[in-house]
């Protein structure tokens, strides 16, 4: 079994910053891509950013220049630094990882989510 645990959400004023963290644990052999998704009430879940094991990053256009995704492979942890937050960024943020377990099975794991609320 594998587990993703997120932290770092909260309430922030528009223009402020937050840093999300997500740590993977359990029966992990290796982790391929890791990413962050978000889902606002009444909307579909969307990819915010992801990063490969080699450090190649990808961002949705609406966060480019403001958000930075990074990872620490030794700690099986991915981060999302969010700057210049906007009210439309209010959503539940979910961590995702493509994990190869020690039984050599690929698992697409999800965290439980952390709420980010941006006040105007």
PDB file of N, CA and C in Angstrom, residues 32-110:
ATOM      1  N   UNK A  32       7.332   7.942 -10.564  1.00  0.00           N
ATOM      2  CA  UNK A  32       7.505   8.574 -11.871  1.00  0.00           C
ATOM      3  C   UNK A  32       7.062  10.032 -11.735  1.00  0.00           C
ATOM      4  N   UNK A  33       5.948  10.401 -12.302  1.00  0.00           N
ATOM      5  CA  UNK A  33       5.486  11.778 -12.221  1.00  0.00           C
ATOM      6  C   UNK A  33       4.756  12.034 -10.906  1.00  0.00           C
ATOM      7  N   UNK A  34       4.857  13.266 -10.447  1.00  0.00           N
ATOM      8  CA  UNK A  34       4.085  13.732  -9.285  1.00  0.00           C
ATOM      9  C   UNK A  34       3.426  15.042  -9.699  1.00  0.00           C
ATOM     10  N   UNK A  35       2.262  15.290  -9.152  1.00  0.00           N
ATOM     11  CA  UNK A  35       1.584  16.507  -9.584  1.00  0.00           C
ATOM     12  C   UNK A  35       0.563  16.995  -8.585  1.00  0.00           C
ATOM     13  N   UNK A  36       0.041  18.170  -8.885  1.00  0.00           N
ATOM     14  CA  UNK A  36      -1.006  18.795  -8.084  1.00  0.00           C
ATOM     15  C   UNK A  36      -2.206  19.091  -8.984  1.00  0.00           C
ATOM     16  N   UNK A  37      -3.368  18.725  -8.491  1.00  0.00           N
ATOM     17  CA  UNK A  37      -4.634  19.025  -9.147  1.00  0.00           C
ATOM     18  C   UNK A  37      -5.452  19.883  -8.191  1.00  0.00           C
ATOM     19  N   UNK A  38      -6.452  20.547  -8.729  1.00  0.00           N
ATOM     20  CA  UNK A  38      -7.369  21.295  -7.861  1.00  0.00           C
ATOM     21  C   UNK A  38      -8.794  21.145  -8.378  1.00  0.00           C
ATOM     22  N   UNK A  39      -9.710  21.265  -7.435  1.00  0.00           N
ATOM     23  CA  UNK A  39     -11.127  21.167  -7.777  1.00  0.00           C
ATOM     24  C   UNK A  39     -11.907  22.183  -6.969  1.00  0.00           C
ATOM     25  N   UNK A  40     -12.532  23.101  -7.672  1.00  0.00           N
ATOM     26  CA  UNK A  40     -13.389  24.095  -7.035  1.00  0.00           C
ATOM     27  C   UNK A  40     -14.824  23.571  -7.021  1.00  0.00           C
ATOM     28  N   UNK A  41     -15.647  24.074  -6.115  1.00  0.00           N
ATOM     29  CA  UNK A  41     -17.048  23.624  -6.046  1.00  0.00           C
ATOM     30  C   UNK A  41     -17.756  23.777  -7.388  1.00  0.00           C
ATOM     31  N   UNK A  42     -18.391  22.705  -7.837  1.00  0.00           N
ATOM     32  CA  UNK A  42     -19.140  22.745  -9.085  1.00  0.00           C
ATOM     33  C   UNK A  42     -18.297  22.663 -10.340  1.00  0.00           C
ATOM     34  N   UNK A  43     -16.997  22.467 -10.175  1.00  0.00           N
ATOM     35  CA  UNK A  43     -16.117  22.397 -11.345  1.00  0.00           C
ATOM     36  C   UNK A  43     -15.380  21.072 -11.383  1.00  0.00           C
ATOM     37  N   UNK A  44     -14.856  20.753 -12.554  1.00  0.00           N
ATOM     38  CA  UNK A  44     -14.091  19.526 -12.703  1.00  0.00           C
ATOM     39  C   UNK A  44     -12.687  19.696 -12.123  1.00  0.00           C
ATOM     40  N   UNK A  45     -12.128  18.583 -11.716  1.00  0.00           N
ATOM     41  CA  UNK A  45     -10.755  18.610 -11.222  1.00  0.00           C
ATOM     42  C   UNK A  45      -9.832  18.908 -12.397  1.00  0.00           C
ATOM     43  N   UNK A  46      -8.864  19.805 -12.181  1.00  0.00           N
ATOM     44  CA  UNK A  46      -7.931  20.165 -13.243  1.00  0.00           C
ATOM     45  C   UNK A  46      -6.497  20.034 -12.768  1.00  0.00           C
ATOM     46  N   UNK A  47      -5.627  19.717 -13.719  1.00  0.00           N
ATOM     47  CA  UNK A  47      -4.201  19.659 -13.414  1.00  0.00           C
ATOM     48  C   UNK A  47      -3.675  21.079 -13.228  1.00  0.00           C
ATOM     49  N   UNK A  48      -2.958  21.299 -12.145  1.00  0.00           N
ATOM     50  CA  UNK A  48      -2.318  22.586 -11.897  1.00  0.00           C
ATOM     51  C   UNK A  48      -0.872  22.550 -12.377  1.00  0.00           C
ATOM     52  N   UNK A  49      -0.151  21.514 -11.961  1.00  0.00           N
ATOM     53  CA  UNK A  49       1.256  21.376 -12.350  1.00  0.00           C
ATOM     54  C   UNK A  49       1.694  19.955 -12.083  1.00  0.00           C
ATOM     55  N   UNK A  50       2.660  19.493 -12.873  1.00  0.00           N
ATOM     56  CA  UNK A  50       3.262  18.211 -12.570  1.00  0.00           C
ATOM     57  C   UNK A  50       4.750  18.263 -12.874  1.00  0.00           C
ATOM     58  N   UNK A  51       5.452  17.236 -12.386  1.00  0.00           N
ATOM     59  CA  UNK A  51       6.910  17.198 -12.510  1.00  0.00           C
ATOM     60  C   UNK A  51       7.343  15.748 -12.646  1.00  0.00           C
ATOM     61  N   UNK A  52       8.250  15.504 -13.577  1.00  0.00           N
ATOM     62  CA  UNK A  52       8.768  14.150 -13.764  1.00  0.00           C
ATOM     63  C   UNK A  52       9.869  13.861 -12.742  1.00  0.00           C
ATOM     64  N   UNK A  53      10.284  12.626 -12.692  1.00  0.00           N
ATOM     65  CA  UNK A  53      11.373  12.255 -11.789  1.00  0.00           C
ATOM     66  C   UNK A  53      12.669  12.970 -12.154  1.00  0.00           C
ATOM     67  N   UNK A  54      12.790  13.379 -13.405  1.00  0.00           N
ATOM     68  CA  UNK A  54      13.971  14.095 -13.855  1.00  0.00           C
ATOM     69  C   UNK A  54      13.873  15.594 -13.698  1.00  0.00           C
ATOM     70  N   UNK A  55      12.722  16.077 -13.227  1.00  0.00           N
ATOM     71  CA  UNK A  55      12.588  17.502 -12.952  1.00  0.00           C
ATOM     72  C   UNK A  55      11.939  18.325 -14.049  1.00  0.00           C
ATOM     73  N   UNK A  56      11.395  17.681 -15.060  1.00  0.00           N
ATOM     74  CA  UNK A  56      10.699  18.423 -16.119  1.00  0.00           C
ATOM     75  C   UNK A  56       9.324  18.806 -15.598  1.00  0.00           C
ATOM     76  N   UNK A  57       8.987  20.080 -15.734  1.00  0.00           N
ATOM     77  CA  UNK A  57       7.744  20.598 -15.163  1.00  0.00           C
ATOM     78  C   UNK A  57       6.752  21.011 -16.244  1.00  0.00           C
ATOM     79  N   UNK A  58       5.507  21.050 -15.822  1.00  0.00           N
ATOM     80  CA  UNK A  58       4.412  21.430 -16.710  1.00  0.00           C
ATOM     81  C   UNK A  58       3.383  22.161 -15.858  1.00  0.00           C
ATOM     82  N   UNK A  59       2.855  23.285 -16.391  1.00  0.00           N
ATOM     83  CA  UNK A  59       1.893  24.091 -15.636  1.00  0.00           C
ATOM     84  C   UNK A  59       0.671  24.417 -16.496  1.00  0.00           C
ATOM     85  N   UNK A  60      -0.463  24.536 -15.850  1.00  0.00           N
ATOM     86  CA  UNK A  60      -1.625  25.081 -16.533  1.00  0.00           C
ATOM     87  C   UNK A  60      -1.354  26.570 -16.764  1.00  0.00           C
ATOM     88  N   UNK A  61      -1.849  27.111 -17.866  1.00  0.00           N
ATOM     89  CA  UNK A  61      -1.518  28.485 -18.244  1.00  0.00           C
ATOM     90  C   UNK A  61      -1.854  29.502 -17.150  1.00  0.00           C
ATOM     91  N   UNK A  62      -2.932  29.267 -16.429  1.00  0.00           N
ATOM     92  CA  UNK A  62      -3.401  30.264 -15.470  1.00  0.00           C
ATOM     93  C   UNK A  62      -2.480  30.447 -14.269  1.00  0.00           C
ATOM     94  N   UNK A  63      -1.519  29.547 -14.054  1.00  0.00           N
ATOM     95  CA  UNK A  63      -0.622  29.667 -12.900  1.00  0.00           C
ATOM     96  C   UNK A  63       0.827  29.901 -13.302  1.00  0.00           C
ATOM     97  N   UNK A  64       1.099  29.900 -14.588  1.00  0.00           N
ATOM     98  CA  UNK A  64       2.476  30.084 -15.041  1.00  0.00           C
ATOM     99  C   UNK A  64       3.017  31.430 -14.563  1.00  0.00           C
ATOM    100  N   UNK A  65       4.217  31.396 -14.036  1.00  0.00           N
ATOM    101  CA  UNK A  65       4.849  32.601 -13.519  1.00  0.00           C
ATOM    102  C   UNK A  65       4.521  32.894 -12.073  1.00  0.00           C
ATOM    103  N   UNK A  66       3.545  32.206 -11.520  1.00  0.00           N
ATOM    104  CA  UNK A  66       3.155  32.441 -10.126  1.00  0.00           C
ATOM    105  C   UNK A  66       3.370  31.206  -9.256  1.00  0.00           C
ATOM    106  N   UNK A  67       3.187  30.022  -9.796  1.00  0.00           N
ATOM    107  CA  UNK A  67       3.344  28.774  -9.046  1.00  0.00           C
ATOM    108  C   UNK A  67       4.627  28.071  -9.480  1.00  0.00           C
ATOM    109  N   UNK A  68       5.254  27.384  -8.533  1.00  0.00           N
ATOM    110  CA  UNK A  68       6.440  26.588  -8.828  1.00  0.00           C
ATOM    111  C   UNK A  68       6.304  25.218  -8.183  1.00  0.00           C
ATOM    112  N   UNK A  69       6.429  24.186  -8.997  1.00  0.00           N
ATOM    113  CA  UNK A  69       6.399  22.819  -8.481  1.00  0.00           C
ATOM    114  C   UNK A  69       7.829  22.311  -8.379  1.00  0.00           C
ATOM    115  N   UNK A  70       8.116  21.574  -7.322  1.00  0.00           N
ATOM    116  CA  UNK A  70       9.440  20.988  -7.148  1.00  0.00           C
ATOM    117  C   UNK A  70       9.285  19.678  -6.390  1.00  0.00           C
ATOM    118  N   UNK A  71      10.329  18.885  -6.360  1.00  0.00           N
ATOM    119  CA  UNK A  71      10.254  17.619  -5.646  1.00  0.00           C
ATOM    120  C   UNK A  71      11.601  17.269  -5.060  1.00  0.00           C
ATOM    121  N   UNK A  72      11.539  16.486  -3.981  1.00  0.00           N
ATOM    122  CA  UNK A  72      12.730  15.941  -3.341  1.00  0.00           C
ATOM    123  C   UNK A  72      12.618  14.432  -3.471  1.00  0.00           C
ATOM    124  N   UNK A  73      13.338  13.858  -4.413  1.00  0.00           N
ATOM    125  CA  UNK A  73      13.211  12.429  -4.680  1.00  0.00           C
ATOM    126  C   UNK A  73      13.656  11.578  -3.486  1.00  0.00           C
ATOM    127  N   UNK A  74      14.613  12.057  -2.740  1.00  0.00           N
ATOM    128  CA  UNK A  74      15.100  11.309  -1.579  1.00  0.00           C
ATOM    129  C   UNK A  74      14.027  11.203  -0.499  1.00  0.00           C
ATOM    130  N   UNK A  75      13.145  12.211  -0.454  1.00  0.00           N
ATOM    131  CA  UNK A  75      12.078  12.222   0.558  1.00  0.00           C
ATOM    132  C   UNK A  75      10.725  11.822  -0.022  1.00  0.00           C
ATOM    133  N   UNK A  76      10.686  11.482  -1.313  1.00  0.00           N
ATOM    134  CA  UNK A  76       9.413  11.149  -1.967  1.00  0.00           C
ATOM    135  C   UNK A  76       8.368  12.232  -1.732  1.00  0.00           C
ATOM    136  N   UNK A  77       8.786  13.459  -1.856  1.00  0.00           N
ATOM    137  CA  UNK A  77       7.932  14.601  -1.538  1.00  0.00           C
ATOM    138  C   UNK A  77       7.885  15.581  -2.707  1.00  0.00           C
ATOM    139  N   UNK A  78       6.682  16.113  -2.944  1.00  0.00           N
ATOM    140  CA  UNK A  78       6.507  17.137  -3.963  1.00  0.00           C
ATOM    141  C   UNK A  78       5.954  18.384  -3.290  1.00  0.00           C
ATOM    142  N   UNK A  79       6.352  19.533  -3.821  1.00  0.00           N
ATOM    143  CA  UNK A  79       5.949  20.817  -3.247  1.00  0.00           C
ATOM    144  C   UNK A  79       5.276  21.661  -4.320  1.00  0.00           C
ATOM    145  N   UNK A  80       4.427  22.566  -3.877  1.00  0.00           N
ATOM    146  CA  UNK A  80       3.849  23.550  -4.769  1.00  0.00           C
ATOM    147  C   UNK A  80       3.908  24.907  -4.079  1.00  0.00           C
ATOM    148  N   UNK A  81       4.805  25.754  -4.562  1.00  0.00           N
ATOM    149  CA  UNK A  81       4.896  27.117  -4.051  1.00  0.00           C
ATOM    150  C   UNK A  81       3.938  27.974  -4.858  1.00  0.00           C
ATOM    151  N   UNK A  82       2.990  28.585  -4.169  1.00  0.00           N
ATOM    152  CA  UNK A  82       1.962  29.385  -4.835  1.00  0.00           C
ATOM    153  C   UNK A  82       2.106  30.841  -4.407  1.00  0.00           C
ATOM    154  N   UNK A  83       2.442  31.690  -5.352  1.00  0.00           N
ATOM    155  CA  UNK A  83       2.597  33.121  -5.097  1.00  0.00           C
ATOM    156  C   UNK A  83       1.528  33.905  -5.837  1.00  0.00           C
ATOM    157  N   UNK A  84       1.320  35.126  -5.385  1.00  0.00           N
ATOM    158  CA  UNK A  84       0.333  36.022  -6.007  1.00  0.00           C
ATOM    159  C   UNK A  84      -0.988  35.275  -6.200  1.00  0.00           C
ATOM    160  N   UNK A  85      -1.478  34.705  -5.122  1.00  0.00           N
ATOM    161  CA  UNK A  85      -2.712  33.923  -5.193  1.00  0.00           C
ATOM    162  C   UNK A  85      -3.906  34.811  -5.517  1.00  0.00           C
ATOM    163  N   UNK A  86      -4.819  34.251  -6.266  1.00  0.00           N
ATOM    164  CA  UNK A  86      -6.029  34.960  -6.682  1.00  0.00           C
ATOM    165  C   UNK A  86      -7.261  34.255  -6.118  1.00  0.00           C
ATOM    166  N   UNK A  87      -8.364  34.964  -5.930  1.00  0.00           N
ATOM    167  CA  UNK A  87      -9.578  34.321  -5.394  1.00  0.00           C
ATOM    168  C   UNK A  87     -10.040  33.123  -6.217  1.00  0.00           C
ATOM    169  N   UNK A  88      -9.811  33.152  -7.515  1.00  0.00           N
ATOM    170  CA  UNK A  88     -10.211  32.012  -8.349  1.00  0.00           C
ATOM    171  C   UNK A  88      -9.348  30.783  -8.113  1.00  0.00           C
ATOM    172  N   UNK A  89      -8.327  30.920  -7.327  1.00  0.00           N
ATOM    173  CA  UNK A  89      -7.506  29.780  -6.939  1.00  0.00           C
ATOM    174  C   UNK A  89      -8.074  29.014  -5.754  1.00  0.00           C
ATOM    175  N   UNK A  90      -9.187  29.495  -5.216  1.00  0.00           N
ATOM    176  CA  UNK A  90      -9.834  28.798  -4.106  1.00  0.00           C
ATOM    177  C   UNK A  90     -10.343  27.442  -4.572  1.00  0.00           C
ATOM    178  N   UNK A  91      -9.859  26.385  -3.912  1.00  0.00           N
ATOM    179  CA  UNK A  91     -10.212  25.019  -4.327  1.00  0.00           C
ATOM    180  C   UNK A  91      -9.613  24.028  -3.354  1.00  0.00           C
ATOM    181  N   UNK A  92     -10.026  22.790  -3.490  1.00  0.00           N
ATOM    182  CA  UNK A  92      -9.321  21.704  -2.829  1.00  0.00           C
ATOM    183  C   UNK A  92      -8.161  21.300  -3.725  1.00  0.00           C
ATOM    184  N   UNK A  93      -6.985  21.190  -3.146  1.00  0.00           N
ATOM    185  CA  UNK A  93      -5.786  20.839  -3.914  1.00  0.00           C
ATOM    186  C   UNK A  93      -5.389  19.402  -3.564  1.00  0.00           C
ATOM    187  N   UNK A  94      -5.185  18.610  -4.601  1.00  0.00           N
ATOM    188  CA  UNK A  94      -4.936  17.188  -4.438  1.00  0.00           C
ATOM    189  C   UNK A  94      -3.590  16.800  -5.052  1.00  0.00           C
ATOM    190  N   UNK A  95      -2.848  16.035  -4.304  1.00  0.00           N
ATOM    191  CA  UNK A  95      -1.572  15.518  -4.778  1.00  0.00           C
ATOM    192  C   UNK A  95      -1.806  14.200  -5.508  1.00  0.00           C
ATOM    193  N   UNK A  96      -1.001  13.975  -6.517  1.00  0.00           N
ATOM    194  CA  UNK A  96      -1.096  12.749  -7.313  1.00  0.00           C
ATOM    195  C   UNK A  96       0.299  12.243  -7.621  1.00  0.00           C
ATOM    196  N   UNK A  97       0.466  10.923  -7.647  1.00  0.00           N
ATOM    197  CA  UNK A  97       1.770  10.364  -7.985  1.00  0.00           C
ATOM    198  C   UNK A  97       1.611   9.028  -8.687  1.00  0.00           C
ATOM    199  N   UNK A  98       2.454   8.784  -9.667  1.00  0.00           N
ATOM    200  CA  UNK A  98       2.523   7.493 -10.352  1.00  0.00           C
ATOM    201  C   UNK A  98       3.634   6.691  -9.684  1.00  0.00           C
ATOM    202  N   UNK A  99       3.238   5.690  -8.917  1.00  0.00           N
ATOM    203  CA  UNK A  99       4.167   4.976  -8.049  1.00  0.00           C
ATOM    204  C   UNK A  99       4.330   3.538  -8.507  1.00  0.00           C
ATOM    205  N   UNK A 100       5.589   3.098  -8.586  1.00  0.00           N
ATOM    206  CA  UNK A 100       5.875   1.684  -8.806  1.00  0.00           C
ATOM    207  C   UNK A 100       6.104   1.064  -7.438  1.00  0.00           C
ATOM    208  N   UNK A 101       5.236   0.151  -7.065  1.00  0.00           N
ATOM    209  CA  UNK A 101       5.345  -0.450  -5.731  1.00  0.00           C
ATOM    210  C   UNK A 101       6.480  -1.474  -5.706  1.00  0.00           C
ATOM    211  N   UNK A 102       6.798  -1.918  -4.504  1.00  0.00           N
ATOM    212  CA  UNK A 102       7.861  -2.928  -4.353  1.00  0.00           C
ATOM    213  C   UNK A 102       7.431  -4.275  -4.925  1.00  0.00           C
ATOM    214  N   UNK A 103       6.144  -4.417  -5.217  1.00  0.00           N
ATOM    215  CA  UNK A 103       5.666  -5.618  -5.905  1.00  0.00           C
ATOM    216  C   UNK A 103       5.635  -5.405  -7.411  1.00  0.00           C
ATOM    217  N   UNK A 104       6.243  -4.296  -7.851  1.00  0.00           N
ATOM    218  CA  UNK A 104       6.355  -3.971  -9.269  1.00  0.00           C
ATOM    219  C   UNK A 104       4.994  -3.812  -9.943  1.00  0.00           C
ATOM    220  N   UNK A 105       4.123  -3.126  -9.248  1.00  0.00           N
ATOM    221  CA  UNK A 105       2.821  -2.783  -9.801  1.00  0.00           C
ATOM    222  C   UNK A 105       2.705  -1.269  -9.793  1.00  0.00           C
ATOM    223  N   UNK A 106       2.196  -0.725 -10.888  1.00  0.00           N
ATOM    224  CA  UNK A 106       2.018   0.721 -10.982  1.00  0.00           C
ATOM    225  C   UNK A 106       0.722   1.119 -10.281  1.00  0.00           C
ATOM    226  N   UNK A 107       0.826   2.151  -9.484  1.00  0.00           N
ATOM    227  CA  UNK A 107      -0.307   2.656  -8.721  1.00  0.00           C
ATOM    228  C   UNK A 107      -0.417   4.153  -8.962  1.00  0.00           C
ATOM    229  N   UNK A 108      -1.625   4.611  -9.328  1.00  0.00           N
ATOM    230  CA  UNK A 108      -1.864   6.045  -9.431  1.00  0.00           C
ATOM    231  C   UNK A 108      -2.507   6.478  -8.118  1.00  0.00           C
ATOM    232  N   UNK A 109      -1.708   7.072  -7.269  1.00  0.00           N
ATOM    233  CA  UNK A 109      -2.143   7.394  -5.914  1.00  0.00           C
ATOM    234  C   UNK A 109      -2.610   8.839  -5.800  1.00  0.00           C
ATOM    235  N   UNK A 110      -3.567   9.050  -4.922  1.00  0.00           N
ATOM    236  CA  UNK A 110      -4.113  10.376  -4.650  1.00  0.00           C
ATOM    237  C   UNK A 110      -4.046  10.678  -3.151  1.00  0.00           C
TER     238      UNK A 110
END
